[in-house]
CSV table of C-alpha atoms and ligand atoms in Angstrom, one decimal:
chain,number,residue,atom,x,y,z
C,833,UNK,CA,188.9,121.2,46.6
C,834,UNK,CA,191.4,120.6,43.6
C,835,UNK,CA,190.5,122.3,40.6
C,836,UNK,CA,190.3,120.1,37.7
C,837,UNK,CA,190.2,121.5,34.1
C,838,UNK,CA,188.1,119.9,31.6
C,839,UNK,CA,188.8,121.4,28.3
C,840,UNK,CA,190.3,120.2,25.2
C,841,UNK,CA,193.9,121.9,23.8
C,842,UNK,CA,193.2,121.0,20.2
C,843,UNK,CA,189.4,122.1,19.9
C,844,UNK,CA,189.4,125.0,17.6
C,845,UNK,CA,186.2,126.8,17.0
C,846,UNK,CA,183.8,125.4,14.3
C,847,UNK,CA,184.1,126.8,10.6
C,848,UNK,CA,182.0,129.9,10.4
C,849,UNK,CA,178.4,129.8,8.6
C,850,UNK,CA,179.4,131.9,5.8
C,851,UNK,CA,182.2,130.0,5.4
C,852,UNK,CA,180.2,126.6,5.5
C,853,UNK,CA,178.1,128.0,2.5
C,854,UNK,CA,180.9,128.9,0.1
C,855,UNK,CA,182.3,125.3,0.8
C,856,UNK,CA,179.2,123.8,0.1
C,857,UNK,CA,178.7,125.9,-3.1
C,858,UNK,CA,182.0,125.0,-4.5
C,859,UNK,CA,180.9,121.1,-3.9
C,860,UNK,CA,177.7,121.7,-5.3
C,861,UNK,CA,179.4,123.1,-9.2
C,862,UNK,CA,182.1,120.5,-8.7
C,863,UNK,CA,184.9,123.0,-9.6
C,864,UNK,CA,187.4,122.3,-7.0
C,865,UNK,CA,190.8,122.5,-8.7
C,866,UNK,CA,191.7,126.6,-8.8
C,867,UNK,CA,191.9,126.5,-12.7
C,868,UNK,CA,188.3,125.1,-13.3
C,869,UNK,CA,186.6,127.9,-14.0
C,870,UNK,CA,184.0,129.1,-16.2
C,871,UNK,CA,184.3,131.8,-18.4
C,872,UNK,CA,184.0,135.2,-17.1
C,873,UNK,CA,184.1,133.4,-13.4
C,874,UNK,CA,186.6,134.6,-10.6
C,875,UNK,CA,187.4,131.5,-8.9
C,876,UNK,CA,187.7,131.6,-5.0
C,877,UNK,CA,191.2,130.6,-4.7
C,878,UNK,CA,192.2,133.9,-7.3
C,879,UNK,CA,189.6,136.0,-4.6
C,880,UNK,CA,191.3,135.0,-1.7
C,881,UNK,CA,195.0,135.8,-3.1
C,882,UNK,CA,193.9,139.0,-4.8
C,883,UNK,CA,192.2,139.7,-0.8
C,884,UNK,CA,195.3,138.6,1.3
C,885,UNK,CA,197.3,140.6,-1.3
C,886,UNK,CA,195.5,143.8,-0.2
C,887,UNK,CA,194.9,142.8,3.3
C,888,UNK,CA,198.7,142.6,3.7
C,889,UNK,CA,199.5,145.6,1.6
C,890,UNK,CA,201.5,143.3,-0.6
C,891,UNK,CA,201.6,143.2,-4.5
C,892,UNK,CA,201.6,139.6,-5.2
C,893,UNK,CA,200.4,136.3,-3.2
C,894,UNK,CA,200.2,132.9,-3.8
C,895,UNK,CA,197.9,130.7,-2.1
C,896,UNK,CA,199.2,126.8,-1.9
C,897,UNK,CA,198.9,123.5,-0.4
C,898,UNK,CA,200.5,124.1,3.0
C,899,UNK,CA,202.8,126.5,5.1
C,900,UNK,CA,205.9,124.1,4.4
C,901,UNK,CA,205.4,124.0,0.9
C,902,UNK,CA,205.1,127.9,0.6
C,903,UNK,CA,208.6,127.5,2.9
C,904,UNK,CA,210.1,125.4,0.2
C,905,UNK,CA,208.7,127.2,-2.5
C,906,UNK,CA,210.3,130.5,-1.7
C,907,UNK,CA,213.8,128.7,-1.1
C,908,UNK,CA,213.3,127.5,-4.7
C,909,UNK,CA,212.2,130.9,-5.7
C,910,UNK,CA,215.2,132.6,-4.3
C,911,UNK,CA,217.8,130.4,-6.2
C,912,UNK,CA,218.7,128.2,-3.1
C,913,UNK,CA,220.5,125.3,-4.6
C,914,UNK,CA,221.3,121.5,-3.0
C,915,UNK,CA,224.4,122.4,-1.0
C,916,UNK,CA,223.8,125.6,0.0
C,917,UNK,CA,223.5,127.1,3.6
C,918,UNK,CA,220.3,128.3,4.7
C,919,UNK,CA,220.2,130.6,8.3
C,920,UNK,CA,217.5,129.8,10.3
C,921,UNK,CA,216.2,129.4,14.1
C,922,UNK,CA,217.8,126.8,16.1
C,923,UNK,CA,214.2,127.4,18.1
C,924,UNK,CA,211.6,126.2,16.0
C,925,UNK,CA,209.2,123.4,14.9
C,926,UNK,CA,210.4,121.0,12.0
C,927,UNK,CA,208.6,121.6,8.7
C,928,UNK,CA,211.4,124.9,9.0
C,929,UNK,CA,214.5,122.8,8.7
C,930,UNK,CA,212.4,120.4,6.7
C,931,UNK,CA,211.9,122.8,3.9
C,932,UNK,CA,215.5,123.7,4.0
C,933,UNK,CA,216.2,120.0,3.5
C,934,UNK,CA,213.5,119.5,1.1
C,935,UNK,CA,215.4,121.6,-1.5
C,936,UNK,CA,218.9,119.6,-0.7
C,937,UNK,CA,220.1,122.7,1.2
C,938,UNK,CA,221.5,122.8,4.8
C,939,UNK,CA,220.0,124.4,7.9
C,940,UNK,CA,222.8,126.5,9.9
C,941,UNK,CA,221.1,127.0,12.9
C,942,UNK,CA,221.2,130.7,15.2
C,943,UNK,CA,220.5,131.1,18.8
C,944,UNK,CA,217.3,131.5,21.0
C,945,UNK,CA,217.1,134.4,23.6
C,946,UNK,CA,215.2,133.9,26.7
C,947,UNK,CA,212.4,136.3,25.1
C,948,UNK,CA,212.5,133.5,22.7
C,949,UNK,CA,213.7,135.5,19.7
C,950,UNK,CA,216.2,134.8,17.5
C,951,UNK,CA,219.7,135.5,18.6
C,952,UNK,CA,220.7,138.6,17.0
C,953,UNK,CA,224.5,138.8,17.9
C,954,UNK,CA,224.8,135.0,17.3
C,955,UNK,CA,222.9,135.8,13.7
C,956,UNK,CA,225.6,138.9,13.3
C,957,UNK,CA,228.3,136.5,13.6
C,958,UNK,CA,227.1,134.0,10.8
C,959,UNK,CA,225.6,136.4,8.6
C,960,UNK,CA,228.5,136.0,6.1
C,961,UNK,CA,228.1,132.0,5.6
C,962,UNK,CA,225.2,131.9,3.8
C,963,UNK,CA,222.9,134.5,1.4
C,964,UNK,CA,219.4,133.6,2.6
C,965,UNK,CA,218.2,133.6,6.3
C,966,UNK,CA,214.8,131.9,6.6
C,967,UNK,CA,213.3,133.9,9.7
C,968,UNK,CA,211.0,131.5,12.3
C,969,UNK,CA,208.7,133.6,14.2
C,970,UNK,CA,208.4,130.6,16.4
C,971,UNK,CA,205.1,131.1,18.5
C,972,UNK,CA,204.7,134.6,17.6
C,973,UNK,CA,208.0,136.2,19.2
C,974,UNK,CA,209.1,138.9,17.1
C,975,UNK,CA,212.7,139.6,17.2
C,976,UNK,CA,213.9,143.2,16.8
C,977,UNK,CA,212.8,143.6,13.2
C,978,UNK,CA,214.5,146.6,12.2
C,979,UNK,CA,218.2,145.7,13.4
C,980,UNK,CA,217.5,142.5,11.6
C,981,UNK,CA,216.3,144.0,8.4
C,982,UNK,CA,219.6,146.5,8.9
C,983,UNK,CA,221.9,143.4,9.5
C,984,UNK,CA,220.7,141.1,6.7
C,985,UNK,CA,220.5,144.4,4.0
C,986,UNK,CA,223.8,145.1,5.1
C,987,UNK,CA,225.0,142.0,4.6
C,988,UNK,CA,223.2,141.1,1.6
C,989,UNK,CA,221.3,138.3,3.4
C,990,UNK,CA,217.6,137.8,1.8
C,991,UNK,CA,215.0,136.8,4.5
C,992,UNK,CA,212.2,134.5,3.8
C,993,UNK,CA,209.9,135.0,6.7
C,994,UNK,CA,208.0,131.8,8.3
C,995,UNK,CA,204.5,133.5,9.9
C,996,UNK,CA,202.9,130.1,11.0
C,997,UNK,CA,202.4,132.2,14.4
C,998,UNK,CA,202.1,135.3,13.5
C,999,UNK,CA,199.7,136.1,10.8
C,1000,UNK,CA,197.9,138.9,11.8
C,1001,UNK,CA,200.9,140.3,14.0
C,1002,UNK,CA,203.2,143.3,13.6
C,1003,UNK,CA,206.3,144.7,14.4
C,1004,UNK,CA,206.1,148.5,15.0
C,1005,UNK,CA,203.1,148.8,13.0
C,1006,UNK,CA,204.2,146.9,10.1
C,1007,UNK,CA,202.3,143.2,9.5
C,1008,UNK,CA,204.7,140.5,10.0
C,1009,UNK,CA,205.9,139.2,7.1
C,1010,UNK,CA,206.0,142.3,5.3
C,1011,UNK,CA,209.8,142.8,6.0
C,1012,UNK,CA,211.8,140.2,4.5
C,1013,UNK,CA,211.7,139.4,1.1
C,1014,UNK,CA,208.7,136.7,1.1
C,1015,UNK,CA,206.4,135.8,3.8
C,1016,UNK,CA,204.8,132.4,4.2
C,1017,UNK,CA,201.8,131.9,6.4
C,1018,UNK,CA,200.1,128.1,7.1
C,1019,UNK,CA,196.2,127.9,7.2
C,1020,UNK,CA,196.6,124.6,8.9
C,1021,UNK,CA,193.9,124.0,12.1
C,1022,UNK,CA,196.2,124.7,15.0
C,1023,UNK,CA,197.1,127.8,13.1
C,1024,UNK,CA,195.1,131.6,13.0
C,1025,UNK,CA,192.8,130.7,9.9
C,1026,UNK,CA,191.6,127.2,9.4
C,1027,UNK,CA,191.1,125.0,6.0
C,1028,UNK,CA,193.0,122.2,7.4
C,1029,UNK,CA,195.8,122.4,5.2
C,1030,UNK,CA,197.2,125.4,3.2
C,1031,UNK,CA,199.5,127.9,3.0
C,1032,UNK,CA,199.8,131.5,1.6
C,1033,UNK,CA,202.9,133.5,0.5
C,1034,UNK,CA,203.2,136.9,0.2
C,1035,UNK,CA,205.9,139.3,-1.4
C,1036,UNK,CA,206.3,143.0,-3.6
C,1037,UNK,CA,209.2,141.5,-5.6
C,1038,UNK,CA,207.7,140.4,-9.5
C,1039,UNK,CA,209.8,137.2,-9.9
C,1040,UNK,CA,209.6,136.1,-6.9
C,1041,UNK,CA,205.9,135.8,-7.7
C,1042,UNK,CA,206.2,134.7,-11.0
C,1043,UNK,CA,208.7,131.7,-10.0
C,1044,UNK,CA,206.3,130.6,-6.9
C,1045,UNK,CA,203.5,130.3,-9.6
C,1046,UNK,CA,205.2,128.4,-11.7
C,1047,UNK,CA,206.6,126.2,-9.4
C,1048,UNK,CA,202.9,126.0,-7.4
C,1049,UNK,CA,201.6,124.4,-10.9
C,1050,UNK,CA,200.2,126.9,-12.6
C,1051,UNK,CA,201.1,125.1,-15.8
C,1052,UNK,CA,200.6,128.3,-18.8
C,1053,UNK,CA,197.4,129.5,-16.6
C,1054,UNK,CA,199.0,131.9,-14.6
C,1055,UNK,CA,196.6,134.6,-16.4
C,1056,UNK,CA,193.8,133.3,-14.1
C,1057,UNK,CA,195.3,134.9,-11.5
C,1058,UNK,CA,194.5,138.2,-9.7
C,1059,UNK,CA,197.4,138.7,-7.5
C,1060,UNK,CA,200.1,137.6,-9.9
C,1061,UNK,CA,202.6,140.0,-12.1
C,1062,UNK,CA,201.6,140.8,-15.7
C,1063,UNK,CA,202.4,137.8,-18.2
C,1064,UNK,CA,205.8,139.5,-19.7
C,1065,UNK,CA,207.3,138.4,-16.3
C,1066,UNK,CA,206.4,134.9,-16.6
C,1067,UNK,CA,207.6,134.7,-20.1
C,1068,UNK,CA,211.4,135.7,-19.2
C,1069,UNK,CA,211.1,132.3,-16.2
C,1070,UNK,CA,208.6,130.3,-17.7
C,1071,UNK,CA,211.3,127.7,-19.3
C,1072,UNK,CA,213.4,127.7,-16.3
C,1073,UNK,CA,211.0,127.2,-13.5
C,1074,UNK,CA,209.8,123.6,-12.5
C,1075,UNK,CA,206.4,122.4,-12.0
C,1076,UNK,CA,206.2,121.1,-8.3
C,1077,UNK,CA,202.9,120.6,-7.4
C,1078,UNK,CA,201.7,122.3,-4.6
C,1079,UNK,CA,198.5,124.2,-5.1
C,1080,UNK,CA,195.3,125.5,-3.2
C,1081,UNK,CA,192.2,124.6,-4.3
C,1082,UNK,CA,188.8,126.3,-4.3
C,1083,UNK,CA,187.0,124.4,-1.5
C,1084,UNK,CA,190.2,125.4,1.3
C,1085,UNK,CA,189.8,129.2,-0.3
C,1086,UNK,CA,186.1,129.1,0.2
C,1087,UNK,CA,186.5,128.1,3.5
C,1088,UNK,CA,189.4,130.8,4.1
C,1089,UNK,CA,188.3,133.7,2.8
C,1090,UNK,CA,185.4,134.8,5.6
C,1091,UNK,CA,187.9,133.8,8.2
C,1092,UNK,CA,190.4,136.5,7.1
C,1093,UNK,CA,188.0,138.8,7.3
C,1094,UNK,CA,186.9,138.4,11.0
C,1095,UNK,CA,191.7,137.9,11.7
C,1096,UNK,CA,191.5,141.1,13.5
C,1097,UNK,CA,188.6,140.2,16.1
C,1098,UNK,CA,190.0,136.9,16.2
C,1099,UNK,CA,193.7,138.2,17.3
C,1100,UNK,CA,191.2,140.4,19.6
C,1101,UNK,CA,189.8,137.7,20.8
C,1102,UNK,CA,193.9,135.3,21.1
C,1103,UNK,CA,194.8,138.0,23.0
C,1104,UNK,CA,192.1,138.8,25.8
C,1105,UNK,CA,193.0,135.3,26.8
C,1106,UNK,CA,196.4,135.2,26.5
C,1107,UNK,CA,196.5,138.1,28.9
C,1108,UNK,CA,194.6,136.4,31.5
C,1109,UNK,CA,197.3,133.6,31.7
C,1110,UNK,CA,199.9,135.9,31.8
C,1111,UNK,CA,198.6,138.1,34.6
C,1112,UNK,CA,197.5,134.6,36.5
C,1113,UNK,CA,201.1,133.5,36.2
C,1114,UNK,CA,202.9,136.5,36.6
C,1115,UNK,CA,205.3,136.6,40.4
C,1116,UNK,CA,205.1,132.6,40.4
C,1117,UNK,CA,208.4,131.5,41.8
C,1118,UNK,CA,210.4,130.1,39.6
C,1119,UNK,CA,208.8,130.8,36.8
C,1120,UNK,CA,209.9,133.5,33.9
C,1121,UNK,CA,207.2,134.9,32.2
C,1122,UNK,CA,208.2,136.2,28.8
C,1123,UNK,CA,208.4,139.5,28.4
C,1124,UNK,CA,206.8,141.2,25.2
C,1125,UNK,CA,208.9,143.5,23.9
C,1126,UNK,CA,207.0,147.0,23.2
C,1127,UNK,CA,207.2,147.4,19.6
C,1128,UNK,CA,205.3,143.9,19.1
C,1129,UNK,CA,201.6,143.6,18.2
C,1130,UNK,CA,201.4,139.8,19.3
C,1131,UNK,CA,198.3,137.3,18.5
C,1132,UNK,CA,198.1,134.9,21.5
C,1133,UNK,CA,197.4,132.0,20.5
C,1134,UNK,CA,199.9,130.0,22.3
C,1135,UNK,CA,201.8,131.2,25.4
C,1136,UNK,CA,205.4,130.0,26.6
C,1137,UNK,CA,207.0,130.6,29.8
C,1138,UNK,CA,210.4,129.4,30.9
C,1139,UNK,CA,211.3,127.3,33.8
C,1140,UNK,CA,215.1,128.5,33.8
C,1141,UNK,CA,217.8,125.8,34.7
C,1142,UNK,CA,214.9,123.4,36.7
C,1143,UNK,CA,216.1,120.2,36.6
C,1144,UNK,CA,214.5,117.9,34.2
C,1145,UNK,CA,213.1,115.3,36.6
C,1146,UNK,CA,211.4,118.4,38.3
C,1147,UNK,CA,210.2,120.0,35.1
C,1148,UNK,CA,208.5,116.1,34.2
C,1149,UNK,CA,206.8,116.8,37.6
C,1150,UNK,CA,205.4,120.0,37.1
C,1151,UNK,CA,204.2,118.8,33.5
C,1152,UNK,CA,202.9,115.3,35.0
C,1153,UNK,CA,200.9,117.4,38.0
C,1154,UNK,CA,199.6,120.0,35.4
C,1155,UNK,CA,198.1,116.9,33.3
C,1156,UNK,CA,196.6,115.2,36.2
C,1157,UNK,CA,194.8,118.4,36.6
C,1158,UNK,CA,193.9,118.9,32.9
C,1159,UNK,CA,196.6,121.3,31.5
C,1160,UNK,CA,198.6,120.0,28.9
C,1161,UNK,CA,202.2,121.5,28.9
C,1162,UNK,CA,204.7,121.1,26.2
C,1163,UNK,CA,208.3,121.3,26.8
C,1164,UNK,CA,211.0,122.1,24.5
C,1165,UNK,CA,213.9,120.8,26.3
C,1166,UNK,CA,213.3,117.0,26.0
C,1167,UNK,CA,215.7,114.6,24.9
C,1168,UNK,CA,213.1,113.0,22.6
C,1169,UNK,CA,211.2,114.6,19.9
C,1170,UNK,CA,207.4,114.2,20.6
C,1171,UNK,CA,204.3,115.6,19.2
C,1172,UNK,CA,205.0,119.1,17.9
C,1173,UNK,CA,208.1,119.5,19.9
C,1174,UNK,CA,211.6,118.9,18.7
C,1175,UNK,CA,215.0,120.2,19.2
C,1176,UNK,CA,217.8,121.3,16.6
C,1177,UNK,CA,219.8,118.4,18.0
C,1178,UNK,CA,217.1,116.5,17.3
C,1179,UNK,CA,216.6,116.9,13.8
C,1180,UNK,CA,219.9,114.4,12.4
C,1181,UNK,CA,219.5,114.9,8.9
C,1182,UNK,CA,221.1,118.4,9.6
C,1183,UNK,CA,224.5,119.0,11.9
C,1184,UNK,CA,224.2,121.0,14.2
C,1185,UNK,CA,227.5,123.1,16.7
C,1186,UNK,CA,226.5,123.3,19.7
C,1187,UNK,CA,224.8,126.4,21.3
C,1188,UNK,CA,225.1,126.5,24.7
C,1189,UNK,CA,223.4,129.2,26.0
C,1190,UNK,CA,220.3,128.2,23.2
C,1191,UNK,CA,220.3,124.8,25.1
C,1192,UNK,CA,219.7,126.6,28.6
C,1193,UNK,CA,216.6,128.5,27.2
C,1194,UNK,CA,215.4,125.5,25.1
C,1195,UNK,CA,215.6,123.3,28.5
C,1196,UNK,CA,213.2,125.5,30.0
C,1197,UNK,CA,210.8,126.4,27.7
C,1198,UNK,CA,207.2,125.1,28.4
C,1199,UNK,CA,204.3,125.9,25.7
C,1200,UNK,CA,200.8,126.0,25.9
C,1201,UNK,CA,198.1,126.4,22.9
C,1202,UNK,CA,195.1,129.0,23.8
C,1203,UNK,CA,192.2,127.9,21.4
C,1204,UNK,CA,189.3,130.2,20.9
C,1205,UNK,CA,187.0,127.8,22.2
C,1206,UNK,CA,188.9,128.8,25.9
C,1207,UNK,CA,186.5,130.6,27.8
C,1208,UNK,CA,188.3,133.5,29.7
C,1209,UNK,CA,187.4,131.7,33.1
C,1210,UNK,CA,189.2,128.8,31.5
C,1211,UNK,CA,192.1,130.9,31.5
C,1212,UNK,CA,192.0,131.9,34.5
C,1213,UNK,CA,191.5,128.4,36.1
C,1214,UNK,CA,194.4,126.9,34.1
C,1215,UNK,CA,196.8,130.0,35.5
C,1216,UNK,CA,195.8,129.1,39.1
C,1217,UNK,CA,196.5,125.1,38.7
C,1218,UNK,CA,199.7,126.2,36.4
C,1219,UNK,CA,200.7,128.4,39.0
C,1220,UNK,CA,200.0,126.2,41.9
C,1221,UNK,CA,201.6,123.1,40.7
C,1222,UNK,CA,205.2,125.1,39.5
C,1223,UNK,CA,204.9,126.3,43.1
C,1224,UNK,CA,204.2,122.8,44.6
C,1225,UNK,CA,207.4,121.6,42.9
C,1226,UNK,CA,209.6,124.4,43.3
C,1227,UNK,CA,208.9,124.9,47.3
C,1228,UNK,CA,209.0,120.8,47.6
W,1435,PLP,C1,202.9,124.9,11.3
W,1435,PLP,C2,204.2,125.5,11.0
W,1435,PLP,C3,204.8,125.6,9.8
W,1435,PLP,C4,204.3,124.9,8.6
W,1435,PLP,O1,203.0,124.8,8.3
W,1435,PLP,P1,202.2,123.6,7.6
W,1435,PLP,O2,201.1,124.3,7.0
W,1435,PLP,O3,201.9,122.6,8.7
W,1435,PLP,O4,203.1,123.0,6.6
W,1435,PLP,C5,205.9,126.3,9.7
W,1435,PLP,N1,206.5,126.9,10.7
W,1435,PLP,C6,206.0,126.8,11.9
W,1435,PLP,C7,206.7,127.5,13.0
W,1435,PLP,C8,204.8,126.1,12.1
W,1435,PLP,O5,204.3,126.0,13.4
């Protein structure tokens, strides 16, 4: 008998019940917008930055309308000008370049390794043509944080941290996006809190703060906030900062807040599954699990393995025999841009020099999402028809 799977990839878990009530008790008084408040009221977009703050040890944070736009807003913050080069992963997903070019700056683009990390020799080499490296953790792959830290200090680089993947993750104990100068999380639904859309940017530096306000739209309210530096800050970048609209609102933080208190069962919860596709797929022929290096605390929430230097035609066969069996496979390597996946060759508004031994990697990396509505025995099911179709092609 063929085992089918009958799942869906893009069902996440329903919004919890506590979670359901906020958001219904924001609609009920009406007071969406985060500056509506009454008097003596904390509004819930001020409670959930003044709880992410301290949830991520951080001194300020600024909840906004999406991951991209806290992406953009901390290139702003950070003085990136039109013209400038901007560092960042040749392996990622395209609101990264896209905030780059959103600010009329230019993506220079640095190496995959095949434990999908940033290349850190190929990042050594460019560090001294440009001053601000925005750092993709793409799907959750934490580079070697502290030579990177070393590297960019050294050089004077700043790092802006993209955590799309790995909010609630850590590198040797430390919460990702604690290292670099400001990190930027998405709340979007295929992301590891849910409000459809949002975003949520963290950092310890007092301008930095006071500029991402200002530029979030905070108009001359940023006293209403509980995570933001003390007014005198505001008044020495108050003139000089632009209003670009970008802000949360109250019904996305309702919605947020009891989800980030249940992140750490939740990354519990990524990772129990992750690990029963890993250990399903692990000694298939052919394929390369990737490895986890040991000072990473992961969230699993998506897995990748390579199929190193497979032809294309036979990669399109494994990910056509995996779909006819209800496993939906992404792959990096194709020519055309589709769904979430797209190349840095792909993205024309930017040049791009070639990287050779980035295009190797990027040919052969396939991606999977793990929602929480997996059951573990999903997991297991989808390793075995994974693992017996890349065998099917590989022996054939
Ligand atoms: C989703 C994502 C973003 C941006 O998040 P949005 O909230 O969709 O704007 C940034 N980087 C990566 C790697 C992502 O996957």
């Amino acid at each position: 008998m063929t085992e089918i799977f009958t799942g869906s990839f893009t069902q996440q878990e329903p919004i919890p019940e506590e979670a359901v009530e906020a958001a219904l008790a924001v609609l009920r008084h009406g007071r969406l917008h985060r500056y509506n408040v009454v008097p003596g009221e904390l509004g819930e977009t001020a409670l959930l930055e003044q709880e992410f703050a301290a949830q991520m040890g951080a001194k300020y944070c600024l909840a906004v309308s999406s991951g991209g736009y806290a992406l953009a807003a901390a290139l702003r913050a950070v003085g990136v000008q039109p013209g400038d080069p901007v560092l960042t992963n040749a392996f990622t997903l395209a609101p990264v370049p896209g905030s780059i070019a959103s600010v009329g700056a230019r993506p220079v683009f640095v190496g995959v390794t095949e434990g999908l990390v940033v290349d850190l020799d190929d990042l050594e080499a460019k560090l001294d043509q440009a001053r601000v490296l925005m750092l993709s953790h793409m799907r959750g792959h934490l580079c070697d944080m502290d030579r990177l830290m070393q590297m960019c200090d050294a050089a004077g680089v700043i790092v802006i941290e993209d955590c799309a993947h790995t909010m609630g993750a850590a590198w040797r104990g430390q919460l990702s996006g604690r290292q670099g100068a400001i990190g930027c999380y998405s709340c979007q639904t295929y992301k590891h809190v849910n409000s459809g859309e949002g975003g949520l940017l963290v950092t310890d530096d007092e301008e930095l703060a006071a500029k991402a306000t200002m530029l979030s739209g905070s108009y001359m309210l940023y006293e209403r906030h509980l995570a933001a530096p003390g007014p005198e800050v505001f008044e020495r970048i108050k003139y000089n900062t632009p209003n670009v609209s970008g802000r949360m609102d109250n019904l996305r933080a309702a919605i947020l807040r009891p989800q980030l208190r249940d992140l750490d069962q939740q990354v519990s919860r990524w990772n129990e599954r992750y690990a029963e596709i890993e250990d399903g797929l692990r000694d298939t022929p052919g394929l390369t699990i990737v490895e986890r290096p040991e000072g990473e605390t992961y969230v699993g929430s998506s897995i990748q393995f390579l199929l190193l230097d497979w032809s294309p035609e036979r990669i399109a066969e494994v990910i056509h025999r995996c779909a006819a069996r209800g496993v939906e496979l992404k792959w990096f390597g194709g020519a055309e841009p589709t769904g979430f996946t797209s190349r840095y060759d792909s993205w024309r508004y930017a040049d791009s020099a070639p990287l050779p031994a980035s295009d190797r990697v990027l040919a052969g990396i396939m991606d999977m999402r793990v929602p929480l509505t997996f059951s573990l025995e999903d997991c297991r099911l989808i390793a075995r028809i994974i693992r017996a179709e890349v065998g099917a092609v590989y022996q054939s």
